[in-house]
């Protein structure tokens, strides 16, 4: 097996353009487009604390279940994709909890800019609960898109 050790990769045609061929060889993908540009794992209970992250400068606690992570390096536009993970709380008899991008009443994104995004942690309804906002421990989000 061969091994390549490098500190930097630079495209031959264009410095930022590196193409990767798929496993079957039939498709290609831009390496830069397939990389996560930011991710975060934070605790939203009490004083918000970031457990680990990439390209995140910090998190603002807006209210119960409402958080705004700020990017160290901004995206080139608001056309990036936040991907949030649901959390199943086994200790409480309520619906599945999850983190998601905040949406206004008119179904537009709330406070989503190239440098930050509003995330809400909510739990669903069940036979014993109507659901609502929650300051949860497990908040996981990944952000894909083009950096500025």
CSV table of C-alpha atoms in Angstrom, one decimal:
chain,number,residue,atom,x,y,z
A,1,UNK,CA,0.0,0.0,0.0
A,2,UNK,CA,1.3,3.5,-0.9
A,3,UNK,CA,1.2,6.4,1.5
A,4,UNK,CA,1.4,10.1,0.7
A,5,UNK,CA,2.4,12.6,3.4
A,6,UNK,CA,1.8,16.3,2.7
A,7,UNK,CA,1.1,19.5,4.6
A,8,UNK,CA,-0.8,21.2,1.7
A,9,UNK,CA,-2.8,20.1,-1.3
A,10,UNK,CA,-2.9,22.5,-4.3
A,11,UNK,CA,-4.9,22.0,-7.5
A,12,UNK,CA,-2.9,21.8,-10.7
A,13,UNK,CA,-5.3,23.8,-12.9
A,14,UNK,CA,-6.5,26.1,-10.1
A,15,UNK,CA,-5.0,26.2,-6.6
A,16,UNK,CA,-8.4,25.7,-4.9
A,17,UNK,CA,-9.8,23.1,-7.4
A,18,UNK,CA,-9.1,19.5,-6.5
A,19,UNK,CA,-11.3,16.7,-8.0
A,20,UNK,CA,-11.8,13.3,-6.3
A,21,UNK,CA,-13.0,10.4,-8.4
A,22,UNK,CA,-15.7,8.2,-6.9
A,23,UNK,CA,-15.1,4.6,-5.7
A,24,UNK,CA,-16.6,3.2,-8.9
A,25,UNK,CA,-14.8,5.7,-11.1
A,26,UNK,CA,-18.0,7.0,-12.8
A,27,UNK,CA,-18.4,10.3,-10.9
A,28,UNK,CA,-16.1,13.1,-9.7
A,29,UNK,CA,-16.6,15.5,-6.8
A,30,UNK,CA,-14.8,18.7,-5.8
A,31,UNK,CA,-12.9,18.0,-2.6
A,32,UNK,CA,-13.7,21.5,-1.2
A,33,UNK,CA,-17.4,21.0,-1.8
A,34,UNK,CA,-17.5,17.8,0.2
A,35,UNK,CA,-15.8,19.1,3.3
A,36,UNK,CA,-17.6,20.3,6.4
A,37,UNK,CA,-16.7,24.0,6.9
A,38,UNK,CA,-17.8,24.2,10.5
A,39,UNK,CA,-19.2,21.9,13.2
A,40,UNK,CA,-20.0,22.1,16.9
A,41,UNK,CA,-21.0,20.0,19.9
A,42,UNK,CA,-22.1,22.1,22.8
A,43,UNK,CA,-23.9,21.9,26.2
A,44,UNK,CA,-26.9,24.3,26.4
A,45,UNK,CA,-27.8,23.6,30.1
A,46,UNK,CA,-26.9,26.4,32.5
A,47,UNK,CA,-23.9,28.3,31.2
A,48,UNK,CA,-23.4,27.3,27.6
A,49,UNK,CA,-20.2,25.5,27.0
A,50,UNK,CA,-18.6,24.3,23.7
A,51,UNK,CA,-17.3,20.7,24.1
A,52,UNK,CA,-15.6,20.8,20.7
A,53,UNK,CA,-15.9,22.6,17.4
A,54,UNK,CA,-14.4,23.6,14.1
A,55,UNK,CA,-14.6,27.2,12.8
A,56,UNK,CA,-16.9,28.3,15.7
A,57,UNK,CA,-15.8,31.3,17.8
A,58,UNK,CA,-18.5,30.8,20.5
A,59,UNK,CA,-22.2,30.4,21.2
A,60,UNK,CA,-24.7,33.0,22.4
A,61,UNK,CA,-27.5,31.8,24.7
A,62,UNK,CA,-30.5,33.8,23.5
A,63,UNK,CA,-33.3,32.1,25.6
A,64,UNK,CA,-34.4,28.6,26.6
A,65,UNK,CA,-33.5,26.3,23.7
A,66,UNK,CA,-32.3,29.2,21.5
A,67,UNK,CA,-28.6,29.5,20.6
A,68,UNK,CA,-26.5,31.4,18.1
A,69,UNK,CA,-23.1,29.9,17.2
A,70,UNK,CA,-20.8,32.4,15.4
A,71,UNK,CA,-18.4,31.3,12.7
A,72,UNK,CA,-14.7,32.3,12.9
A,73,UNK,CA,-14.6,32.3,9.0
A,74,UNK,CA,-17.8,33.4,7.4
A,75,UNK,CA,-19.6,31.7,4.6
A,76,UNK,CA,-19.6,33.4,1.2
A,77,UNK,CA,-23.4,33.9,1.4
A,78,UNK,CA,-26.4,32.7,3.4
A,79,UNK,CA,-26.7,29.7,1.0
A,80,UNK,CA,-25.0,27.2,3.2
A,81,UNK,CA,-26.5,24.0,4.7
A,82,UNK,CA,-26.8,23.6,8.5
A,83,UNK,CA,-27.3,19.9,9.4
A,84,UNK,CA,-28.5,19.3,13.0
A,85,UNK,CA,-28.8,16.0,14.9
A,86,UNK,CA,-31.9,14.9,16.8
A,87,UNK,CA,-31.5,13.7,20.4
A,88,UNK,CA,-33.6,11.1,22.1
A,89,UNK,CA,-34.0,11.9,25.8
A,90,UNK,CA,-34.4,8.6,27.6
A,91,UNK,CA,-34.7,10.1,31.1
A,92,UNK,CA,-37.9,12.0,30.4
A,93,UNK,CA,-41.3,10.8,29.2
A,94,UNK,CA,-41.6,13.2,26.3
A,95,UNK,CA,-41.2,13.2,22.6
A,96,UNK,CA,-37.9,13.2,20.8
A,97,UNK,CA,-35.8,16.3,21.3
A,98,UNK,CA,-33.8,17.9,18.5
A,99,UNK,CA,-31.7,20.8,17.4
A,100,UNK,CA,-32.7,22.7,14.2
A,101,UNK,CA,-32.4,26.0,12.4
A,102,UNK,CA,-34.8,28.5,13.8
A,103,UNK,CA,-37.7,29.4,11.4
A,104,UNK,CA,-39.8,32.5,11.6
A,105,UNK,CA,-43.6,32.3,11.5
A,106,UNK,CA,-43.5,33.1,7.7
A,107,UNK,CA,-41.2,30.0,7.1
A,108,UNK,CA,-38.1,32.0,6.5
A,109,UNK,CA,-34.9,31.4,8.4
A,110,UNK,CA,-34.4,33.5,11.6
A,111,UNK,CA,-31.0,35.2,12.0
A,112,UNK,CA,-29.2,33.1,9.4
A,113,UNK,CA,-26.3,35.2,8.0
A,114,UNK,CA,-23.0,34.3,6.5
A,115,UNK,CA,-21.4,34.7,9.9
A,116,UNK,CA,-23.9,33.1,12.3
A,117,UNK,CA,-27.2,31.1,12.5
A,118,UNK,CA,-29.9,30.7,15.1
A,119,UNK,CA,-30.4,27.1,16.3
A,120,UNK,CA,-33.3,26.0,18.5
A,121,UNK,CA,-33.4,22.9,20.7
A,122,UNK,CA,-37.0,21.6,21.2
A,123,UNK,CA,-38.7,18.5,22.3
A,124,UNK,CA,-41.8,16.9,20.7
A,125,UNK,CA,-45.1,16.3,22.2
A,126,UNK,CA,-46.1,12.9,23.8
A,127,UNK,CA,-48.9,11.5,25.9
A,128,UNK,CA,-47.5,13.4,29.0
A,129,UNK,CA,-46.2,16.6,27.4
A,130,UNK,CA,-47.1,19.2,24.8
A,131,UNK,CA,-43.5,19.8,23.7
A,132,UNK,CA,-41.5,23.0,23.8
A,133,UNK,CA,-38.1,24.7,24.1
A,134,UNK,CA,-35.4,22.9,26.0
A,135,UNK,CA,-31.8,23.7,27.1
A,136,UNK,CA,-30.3,20.3,26.3
A,137,UNK,CA,-26.9,18.9,26.7
A,138,UNK,CA,-26.4,17.2,23.3
A,139,UNK,CA,-26.4,19.9,20.6
A,140,UNK,CA,-24.7,18.7,17.4
A,141,UNK,CA,-24.5,20.7,14.2
A,142,UNK,CA,-22.5,20.6,11.0
A,143,UNK,CA,-22.3,23.4,8.4
A,144,UNK,CA,-21.6,22.7,4.7
A,145,UNK,CA,-21.1,25.4,2.0
A,146,UNK,CA,-18.6,27.8,0.5
A,147,UNK,CA,-16.4,29.9,2.8
A,148,UNK,CA,-15.8,33.6,1.9
